[in-house]
Coordinates of C-alpha atoms and ligand atoms in Angstrom, one line a residue:
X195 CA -6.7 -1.8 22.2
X196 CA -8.5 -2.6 19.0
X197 CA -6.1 -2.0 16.2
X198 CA -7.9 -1.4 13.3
X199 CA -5.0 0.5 11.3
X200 CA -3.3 -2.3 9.4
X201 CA -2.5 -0.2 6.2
X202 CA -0.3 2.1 8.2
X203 CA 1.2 -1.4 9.5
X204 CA 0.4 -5.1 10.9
X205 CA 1.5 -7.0 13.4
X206 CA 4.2 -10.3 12.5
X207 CA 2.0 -13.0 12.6
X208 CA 2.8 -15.6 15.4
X209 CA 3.8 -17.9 12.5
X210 CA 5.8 -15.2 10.8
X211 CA 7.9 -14.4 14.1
X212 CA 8.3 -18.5 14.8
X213 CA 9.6 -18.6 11.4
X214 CA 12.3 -15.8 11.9
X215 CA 13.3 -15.9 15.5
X216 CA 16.1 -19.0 14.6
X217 CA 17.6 -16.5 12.6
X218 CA 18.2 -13.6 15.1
X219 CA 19.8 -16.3 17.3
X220 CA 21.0 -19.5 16.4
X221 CA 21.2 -19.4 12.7
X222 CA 22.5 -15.8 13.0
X223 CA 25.4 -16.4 10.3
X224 CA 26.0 -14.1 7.6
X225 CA 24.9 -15.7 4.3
X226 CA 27.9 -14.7 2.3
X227 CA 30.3 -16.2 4.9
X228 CA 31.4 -19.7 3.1
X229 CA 31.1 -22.5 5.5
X230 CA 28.2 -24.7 6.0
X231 CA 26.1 -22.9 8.4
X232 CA 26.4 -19.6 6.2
X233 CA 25.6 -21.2 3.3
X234 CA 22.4 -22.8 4.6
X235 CA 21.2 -19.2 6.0
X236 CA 21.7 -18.0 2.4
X237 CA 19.6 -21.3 1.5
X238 CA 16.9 -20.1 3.5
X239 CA 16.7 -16.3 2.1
X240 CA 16.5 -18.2 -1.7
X241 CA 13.1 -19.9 -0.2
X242 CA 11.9 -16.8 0.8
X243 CA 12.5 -15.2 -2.6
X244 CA 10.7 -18.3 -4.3
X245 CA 7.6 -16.9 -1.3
X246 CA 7.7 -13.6 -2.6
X247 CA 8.1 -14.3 -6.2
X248 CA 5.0 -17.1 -6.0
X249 CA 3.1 -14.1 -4.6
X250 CA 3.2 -11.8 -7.2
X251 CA 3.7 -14.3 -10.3
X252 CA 7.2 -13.6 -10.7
X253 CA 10.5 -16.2 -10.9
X254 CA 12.8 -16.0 -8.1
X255 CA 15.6 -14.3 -9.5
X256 CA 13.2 -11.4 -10.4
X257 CA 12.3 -10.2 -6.7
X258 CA 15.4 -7.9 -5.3
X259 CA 15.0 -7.9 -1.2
X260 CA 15.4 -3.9 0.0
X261 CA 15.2 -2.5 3.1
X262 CA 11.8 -1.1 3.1
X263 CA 9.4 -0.2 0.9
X264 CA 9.9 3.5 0.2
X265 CA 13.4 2.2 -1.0
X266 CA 11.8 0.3 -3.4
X267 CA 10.2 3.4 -4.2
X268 CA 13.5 5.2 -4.9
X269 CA 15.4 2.4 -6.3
X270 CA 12.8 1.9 -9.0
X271 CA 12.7 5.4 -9.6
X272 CA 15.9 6.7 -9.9
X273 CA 16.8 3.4 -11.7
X274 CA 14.4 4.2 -14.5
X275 CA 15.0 7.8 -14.2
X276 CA 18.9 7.5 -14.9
X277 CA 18.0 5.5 -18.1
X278 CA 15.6 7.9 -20.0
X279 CA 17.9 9.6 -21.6
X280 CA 16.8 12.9 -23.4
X281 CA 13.1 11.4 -22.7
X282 CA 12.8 13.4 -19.2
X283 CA 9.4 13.3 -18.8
X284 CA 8.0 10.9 -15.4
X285 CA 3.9 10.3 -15.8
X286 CA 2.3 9.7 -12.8
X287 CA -1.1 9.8 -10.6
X288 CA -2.1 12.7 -8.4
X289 CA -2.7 10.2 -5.3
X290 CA 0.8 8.4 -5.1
X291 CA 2.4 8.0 -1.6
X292 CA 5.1 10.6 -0.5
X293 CA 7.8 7.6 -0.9
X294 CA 6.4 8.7 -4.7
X295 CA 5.8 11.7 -4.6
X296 CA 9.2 13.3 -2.8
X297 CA 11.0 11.3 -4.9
X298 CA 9.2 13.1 -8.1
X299 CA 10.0 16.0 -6.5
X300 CA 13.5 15.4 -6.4
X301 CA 13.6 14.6 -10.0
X302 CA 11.9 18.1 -10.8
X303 CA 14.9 19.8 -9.0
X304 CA 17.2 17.6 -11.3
X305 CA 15.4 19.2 -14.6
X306 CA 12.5 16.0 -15.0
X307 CA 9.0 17.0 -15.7
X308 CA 6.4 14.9 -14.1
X309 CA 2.9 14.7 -15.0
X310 CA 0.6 13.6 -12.4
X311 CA -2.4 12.3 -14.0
X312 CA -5.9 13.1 -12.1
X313 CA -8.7 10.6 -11.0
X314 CA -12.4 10.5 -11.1
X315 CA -14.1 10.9 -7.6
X316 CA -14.3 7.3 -7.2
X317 CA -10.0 7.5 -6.9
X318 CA -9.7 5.6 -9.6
X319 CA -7.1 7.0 -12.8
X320 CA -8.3 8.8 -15.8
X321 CA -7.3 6.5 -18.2
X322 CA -8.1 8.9 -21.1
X323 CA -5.6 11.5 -19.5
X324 CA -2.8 8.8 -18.9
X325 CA -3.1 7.5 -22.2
X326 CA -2.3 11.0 -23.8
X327 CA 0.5 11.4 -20.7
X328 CA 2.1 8.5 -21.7
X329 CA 1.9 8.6 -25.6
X330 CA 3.9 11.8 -25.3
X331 CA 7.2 12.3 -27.2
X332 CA 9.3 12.9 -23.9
X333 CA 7.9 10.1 -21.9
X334 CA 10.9 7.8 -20.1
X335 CA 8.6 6.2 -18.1
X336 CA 5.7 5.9 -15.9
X337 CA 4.8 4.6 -12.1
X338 CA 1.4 4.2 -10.8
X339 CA 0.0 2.8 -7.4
X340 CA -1.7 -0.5 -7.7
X341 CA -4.3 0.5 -4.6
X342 CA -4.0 3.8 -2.7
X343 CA -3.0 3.6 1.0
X344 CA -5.9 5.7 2.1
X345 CA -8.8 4.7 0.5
X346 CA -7.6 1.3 -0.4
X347 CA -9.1 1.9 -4.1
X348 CA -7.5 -0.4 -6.8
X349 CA -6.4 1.4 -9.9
X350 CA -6.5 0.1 -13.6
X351 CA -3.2 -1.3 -13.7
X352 CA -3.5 -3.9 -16.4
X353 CA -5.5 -0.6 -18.9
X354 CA -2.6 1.6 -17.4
X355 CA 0.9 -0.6 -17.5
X356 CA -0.8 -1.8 -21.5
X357 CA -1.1 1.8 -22.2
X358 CA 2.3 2.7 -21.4
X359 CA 3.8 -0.3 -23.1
X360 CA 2.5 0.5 -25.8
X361 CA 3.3 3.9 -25.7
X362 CA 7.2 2.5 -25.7
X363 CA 7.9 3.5 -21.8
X364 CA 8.7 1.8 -19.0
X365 CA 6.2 0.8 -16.1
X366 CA 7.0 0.8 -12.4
X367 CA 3.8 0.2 -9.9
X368 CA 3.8 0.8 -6.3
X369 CA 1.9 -1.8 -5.3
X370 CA 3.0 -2.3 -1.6
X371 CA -0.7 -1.4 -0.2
X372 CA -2.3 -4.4 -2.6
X373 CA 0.4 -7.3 -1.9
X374 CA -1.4 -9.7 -0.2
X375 CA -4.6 -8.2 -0.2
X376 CA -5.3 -9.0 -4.0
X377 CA -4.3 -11.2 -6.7
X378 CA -1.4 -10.7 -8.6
X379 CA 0.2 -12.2 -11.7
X380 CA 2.7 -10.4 -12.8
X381 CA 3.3 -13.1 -15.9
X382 CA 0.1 -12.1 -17.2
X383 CA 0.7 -7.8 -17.1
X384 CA 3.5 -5.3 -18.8
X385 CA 5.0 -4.3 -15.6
X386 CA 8.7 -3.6 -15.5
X387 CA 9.3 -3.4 -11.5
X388 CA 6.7 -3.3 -8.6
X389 CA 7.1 -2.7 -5.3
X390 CA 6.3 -4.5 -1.9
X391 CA 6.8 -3.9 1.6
X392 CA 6.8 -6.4 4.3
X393 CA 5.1 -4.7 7.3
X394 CA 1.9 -4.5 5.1
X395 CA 1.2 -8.1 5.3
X396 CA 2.8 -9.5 8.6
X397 CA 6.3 -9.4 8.4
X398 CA 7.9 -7.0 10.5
X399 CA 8.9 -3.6 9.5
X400 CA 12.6 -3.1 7.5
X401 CA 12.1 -5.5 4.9
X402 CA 11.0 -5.1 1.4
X403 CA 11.4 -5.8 -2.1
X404 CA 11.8 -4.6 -5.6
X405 CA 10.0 -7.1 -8.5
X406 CA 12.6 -6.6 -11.8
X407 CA 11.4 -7.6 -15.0
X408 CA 14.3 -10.1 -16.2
X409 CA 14.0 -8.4 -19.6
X410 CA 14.7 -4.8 -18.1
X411 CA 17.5 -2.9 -17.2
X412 CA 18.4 -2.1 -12.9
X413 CA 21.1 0.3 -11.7
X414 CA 21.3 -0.2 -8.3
X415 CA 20.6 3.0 -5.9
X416 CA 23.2 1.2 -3.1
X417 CA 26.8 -0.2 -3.9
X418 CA 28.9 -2.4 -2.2
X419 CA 29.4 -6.0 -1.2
X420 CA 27.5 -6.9 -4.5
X421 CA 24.9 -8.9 -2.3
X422 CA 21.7 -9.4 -4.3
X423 CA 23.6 -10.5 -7.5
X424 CA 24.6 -6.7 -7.2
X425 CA 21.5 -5.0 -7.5
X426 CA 21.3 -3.8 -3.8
X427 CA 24.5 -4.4 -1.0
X428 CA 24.3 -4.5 2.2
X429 CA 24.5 -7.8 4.5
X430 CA 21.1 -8.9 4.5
X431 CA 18.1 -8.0 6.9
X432 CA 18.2 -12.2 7.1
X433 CA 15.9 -13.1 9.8
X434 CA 12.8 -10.2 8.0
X435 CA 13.4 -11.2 4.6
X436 CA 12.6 -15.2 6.1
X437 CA 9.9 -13.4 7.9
X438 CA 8.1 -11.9 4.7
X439 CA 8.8 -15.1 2.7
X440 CA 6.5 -16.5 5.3
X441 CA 4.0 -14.3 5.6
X442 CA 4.2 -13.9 2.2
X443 CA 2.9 -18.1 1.8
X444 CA 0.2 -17.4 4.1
X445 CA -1.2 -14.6 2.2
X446 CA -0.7 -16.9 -0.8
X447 CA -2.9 -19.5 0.5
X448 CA -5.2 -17.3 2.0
X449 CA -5.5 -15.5 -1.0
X450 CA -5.7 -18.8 -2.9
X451 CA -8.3 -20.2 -0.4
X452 CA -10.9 -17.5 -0.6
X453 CA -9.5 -14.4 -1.6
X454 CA -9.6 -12.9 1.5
X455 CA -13.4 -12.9 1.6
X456 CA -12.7 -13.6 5.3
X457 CA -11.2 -10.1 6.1
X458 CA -13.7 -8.8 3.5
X459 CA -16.8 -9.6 5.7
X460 CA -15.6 -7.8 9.0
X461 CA -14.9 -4.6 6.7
X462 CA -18.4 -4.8 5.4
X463 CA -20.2 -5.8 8.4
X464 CA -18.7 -3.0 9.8
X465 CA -19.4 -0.3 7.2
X466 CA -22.6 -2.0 6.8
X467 CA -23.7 -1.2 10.7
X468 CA -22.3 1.8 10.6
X469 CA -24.5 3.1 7.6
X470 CA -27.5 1.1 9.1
X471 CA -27.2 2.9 12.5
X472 CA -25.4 6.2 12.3
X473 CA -26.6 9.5 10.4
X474 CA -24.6 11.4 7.5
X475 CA -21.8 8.1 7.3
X476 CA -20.8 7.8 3.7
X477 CA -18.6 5.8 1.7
X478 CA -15.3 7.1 0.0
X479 CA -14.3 6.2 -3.7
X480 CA -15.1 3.0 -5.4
X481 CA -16.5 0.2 -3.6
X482 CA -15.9 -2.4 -6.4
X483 CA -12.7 -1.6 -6.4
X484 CA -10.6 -1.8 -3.5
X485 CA -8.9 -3.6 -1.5
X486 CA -10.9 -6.0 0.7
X487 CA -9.7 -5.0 4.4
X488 CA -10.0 -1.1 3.8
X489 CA -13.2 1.2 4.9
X490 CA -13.2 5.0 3.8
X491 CA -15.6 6.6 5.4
X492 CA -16.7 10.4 5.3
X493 CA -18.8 11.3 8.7
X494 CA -20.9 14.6 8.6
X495 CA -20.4 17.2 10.9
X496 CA -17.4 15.4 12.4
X497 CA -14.0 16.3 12.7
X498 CA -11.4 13.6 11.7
X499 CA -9.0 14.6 14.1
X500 CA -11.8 14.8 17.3
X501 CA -12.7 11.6 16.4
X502 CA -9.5 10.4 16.4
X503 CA -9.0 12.0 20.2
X504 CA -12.4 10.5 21.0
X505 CA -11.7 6.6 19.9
X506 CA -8.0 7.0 21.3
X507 CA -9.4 7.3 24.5
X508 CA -11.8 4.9 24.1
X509 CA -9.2 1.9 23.2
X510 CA -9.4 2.3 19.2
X511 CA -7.1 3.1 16.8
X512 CA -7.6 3.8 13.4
X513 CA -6.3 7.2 11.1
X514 CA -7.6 10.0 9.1
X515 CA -5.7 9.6 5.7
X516 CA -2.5 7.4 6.1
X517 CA -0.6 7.5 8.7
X518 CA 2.6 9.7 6.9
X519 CA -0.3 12.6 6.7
X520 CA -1.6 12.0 11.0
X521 CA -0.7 15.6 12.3
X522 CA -1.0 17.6 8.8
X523 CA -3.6 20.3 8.8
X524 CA -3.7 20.2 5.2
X525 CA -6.5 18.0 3.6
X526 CA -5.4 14.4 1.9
X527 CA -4.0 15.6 -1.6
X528 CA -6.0 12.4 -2.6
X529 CA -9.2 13.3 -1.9
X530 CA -8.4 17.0 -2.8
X531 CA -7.4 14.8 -6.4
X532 CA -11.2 13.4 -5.9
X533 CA -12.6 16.5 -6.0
X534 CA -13.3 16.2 -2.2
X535 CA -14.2 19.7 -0.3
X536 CA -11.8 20.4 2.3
X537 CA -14.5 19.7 4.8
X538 CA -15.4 16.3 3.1
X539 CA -11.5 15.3 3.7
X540 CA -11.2 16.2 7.1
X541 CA -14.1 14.2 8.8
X542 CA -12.8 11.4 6.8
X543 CA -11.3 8.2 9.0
X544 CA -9.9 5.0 7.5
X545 CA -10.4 1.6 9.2
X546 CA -8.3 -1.0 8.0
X547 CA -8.6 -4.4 9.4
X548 CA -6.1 -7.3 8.9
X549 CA -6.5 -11.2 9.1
X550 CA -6.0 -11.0 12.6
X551 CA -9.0 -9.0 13.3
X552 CA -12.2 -10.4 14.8
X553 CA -15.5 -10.1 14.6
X554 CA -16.1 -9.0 19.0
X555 CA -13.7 -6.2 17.9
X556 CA -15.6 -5.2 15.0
X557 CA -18.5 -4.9 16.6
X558 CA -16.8 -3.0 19.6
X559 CA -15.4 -0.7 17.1
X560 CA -19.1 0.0 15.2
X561 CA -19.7 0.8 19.3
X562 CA -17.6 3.3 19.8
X563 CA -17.3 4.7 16.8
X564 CA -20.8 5.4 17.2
X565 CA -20.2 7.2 20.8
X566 CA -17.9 9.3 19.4
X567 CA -19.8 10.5 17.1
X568 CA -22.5 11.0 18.8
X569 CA -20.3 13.0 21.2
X570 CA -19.0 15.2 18.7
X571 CA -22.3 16.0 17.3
X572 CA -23.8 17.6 20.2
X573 CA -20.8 19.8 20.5
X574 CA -20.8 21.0 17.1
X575 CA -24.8 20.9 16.6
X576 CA -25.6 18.2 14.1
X577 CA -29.6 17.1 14.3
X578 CA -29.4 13.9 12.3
X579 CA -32.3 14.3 10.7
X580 CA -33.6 14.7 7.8
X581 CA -31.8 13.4 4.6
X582 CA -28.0 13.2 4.5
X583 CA -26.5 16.4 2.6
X584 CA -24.4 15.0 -0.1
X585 CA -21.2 17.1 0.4
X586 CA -18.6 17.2 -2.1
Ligands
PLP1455 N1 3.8 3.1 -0.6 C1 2.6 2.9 -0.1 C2 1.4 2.9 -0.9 C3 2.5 2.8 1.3 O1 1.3 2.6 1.9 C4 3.7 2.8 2.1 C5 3.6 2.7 3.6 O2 2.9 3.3 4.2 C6 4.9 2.9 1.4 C7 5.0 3.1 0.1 C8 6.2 2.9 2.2 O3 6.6 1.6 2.7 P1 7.6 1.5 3.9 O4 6.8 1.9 5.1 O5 7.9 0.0 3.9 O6 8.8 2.3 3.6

């Protein structure tokens, strides 16, 4: 099969699963137990924080592993949202993920207001709106996703985590779709507490993390055996936290090496073909700014969810939307944030390759891609001709 959904998850790289097998076997010890072999496993999960934290720009002792990323999510959130005080407003975007959004939800039902801040139809915040979101007198704090998980579009962060500094708030960023795939430095932005999540970027899936500003305050969301200097118990996933340290190195030097220009070419190549040789294909949201391994593509006169059937059966998978919102009749609430038409949002897939993709299976995947939609054209009567209606 050619997997081409690698925001929904990857696979552990070889040298990611080499790196971590040891510990599911014979350096299984738990790394509170005191002797020598326990204490070297605990060694090992320090490394993996110095991986994580080299990734992001951030010391060691500021990266707090979790158990996935949605509990990053929540930890963050319910952190900050215990601290605010009489200040109970949460300011947020309209395209957040459901580890986000739920979460804001839940908050509303505890007597929080949350603003969710609209974007342009490029997906990207309106910066204007967030600035006067944040700048109010209620505001305890404010989370933002660093690239959206559907279209893969990077969002102001530096304009957006400077606002809300200055505004006196807080700033948490969801950034587990843009670890790895994109530079970042936490030393040189105003963010408070950012989370990752392993399975994004070739570790296995289980295993995340929560960056915490050493100047800003944590209340842990799980108590216990006070592992994690305390800020999240629970006997360490050992074996997936070496695992993302890893993986987290190789992205680092990819990253380093050529920003990922490598995974960059495949998605353009491919998007490229496919507006070269296929009627009515068009891109969605910004495409100078997003993430380097993610196509958006809108495809006229084609269902989403035929064309999911279709490639299915032809050995392809991909996914309209992410893959939390596979099965919902309900168009993305991002593109609906867009200003998408229902009809737009629905014959919209996402491709999203990985560094283990290739270029055979990119070109396989322009093939039959292009089958199915010729297939579902004749069904449901497009001509593909004349110019391409611009829907919105
Ligand atoms: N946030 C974003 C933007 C995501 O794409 C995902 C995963 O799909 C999550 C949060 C949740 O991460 P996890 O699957 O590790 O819980």
């Amino acid at each position: 099969m050619i997997y081409l959904d690698s925001n929904a998850t990857t696979q552990v790289h070889p040298d990611v699963l080499a790196a971590m097998l040891p510990y599911l076997t014979d350096q299984c010890y738990n790394p509170s137990s005191g002797y020598r072999a326990g204490k070297a496993v605990k060694k090992a999960i320090e490394r993996a924080r110095e991986q994580v934290a080299k990734l992001v720009g951030a010391d060691p002792e500021e990266i707090v592993f979790t158990g996935c990323g949605t509990e990053s999510n929540n930890a963050a959130l319910f952190s900050l949202a215990n601290a605010v005080g009489n200040r109970k407003r949460i300011i947020t975007s309209q395209i957040e993920h459901s580890s986000i959004l739920r979460v804001c939800e839940q908050l509303e039902g505890r007597g929080y207001t949350v603003e969710r801040v609209g974007v342009d139809e490029s997906g990207r915040l309106d910066l204007e709106a967030w600035k006067e979101a944040v700048g109010q007198e209620d505001a305890g704090f404010a989370t933002l996703m660093w690239a959206n998980n559907e279209t893969g579009v990077l969002q102001p962060i530096a304009e957006a985590a400077a606002l809300a500094k200055a505004a006196g708030i807080p700033f948490h960023s969801d950034a587990i779709q843009a670890v790895g795939k994109t530079a970042i430095d936490l030393r040189q932005l105003p963010v408070d507490y950012l989370s990752i999540s392993g399975h994004k970027f070739h570790a296995p899936k289980g295993v995340g993390a929560l960056y915490v500003n050493k100047n800003v305050a944590f209340e842990p969301l799980l108590f216990g055996g006070g592992q994690e200097a305390g800020r999240r118990s629970g006997t360490e996933n050992v074996a997936s936290i070496i695992a993302m340290g890893k993986a987290a190195e190789m992205m680092q030097l990819r990253l380093d090496a050529d920003g990922h220009a490598g995974v960059a070419s495949l998605r353009d190549h491919f998007e490229q073909r496919l507006m070269a040789e296929v009627d009515g294909v068009l891109v969605n949201g910004s495409k100078e700014f997003r993430t380097k391994n993610t196509a958006h593509l809108a495809f006229e006169n084609c269902e989403a969810a035929g064309l999911l059937i279709l490639l299915d059966e032809y050995g392809m998978a991909c996914s309209a939307g992410s893959a939390c919102m596979t099965g919902k009749q309900k168009p993305s609430h991002v593109q609906t944030a867009m200003g998408y038409s229902a009809k737009r949002a629905k014959s919209s897939l996402r491709i999203s390759f990985s560094i283990l993709s290739t270029l055979e299976e990119t070109n396989d995947a322009v093939e039959m891609v292009k089958k199915a939609v010729r297939k579902l054209r004749s069904v449901q009567g497009f001509t593909g001709v004349g110019p391409v209606t611009v829907y919105t």
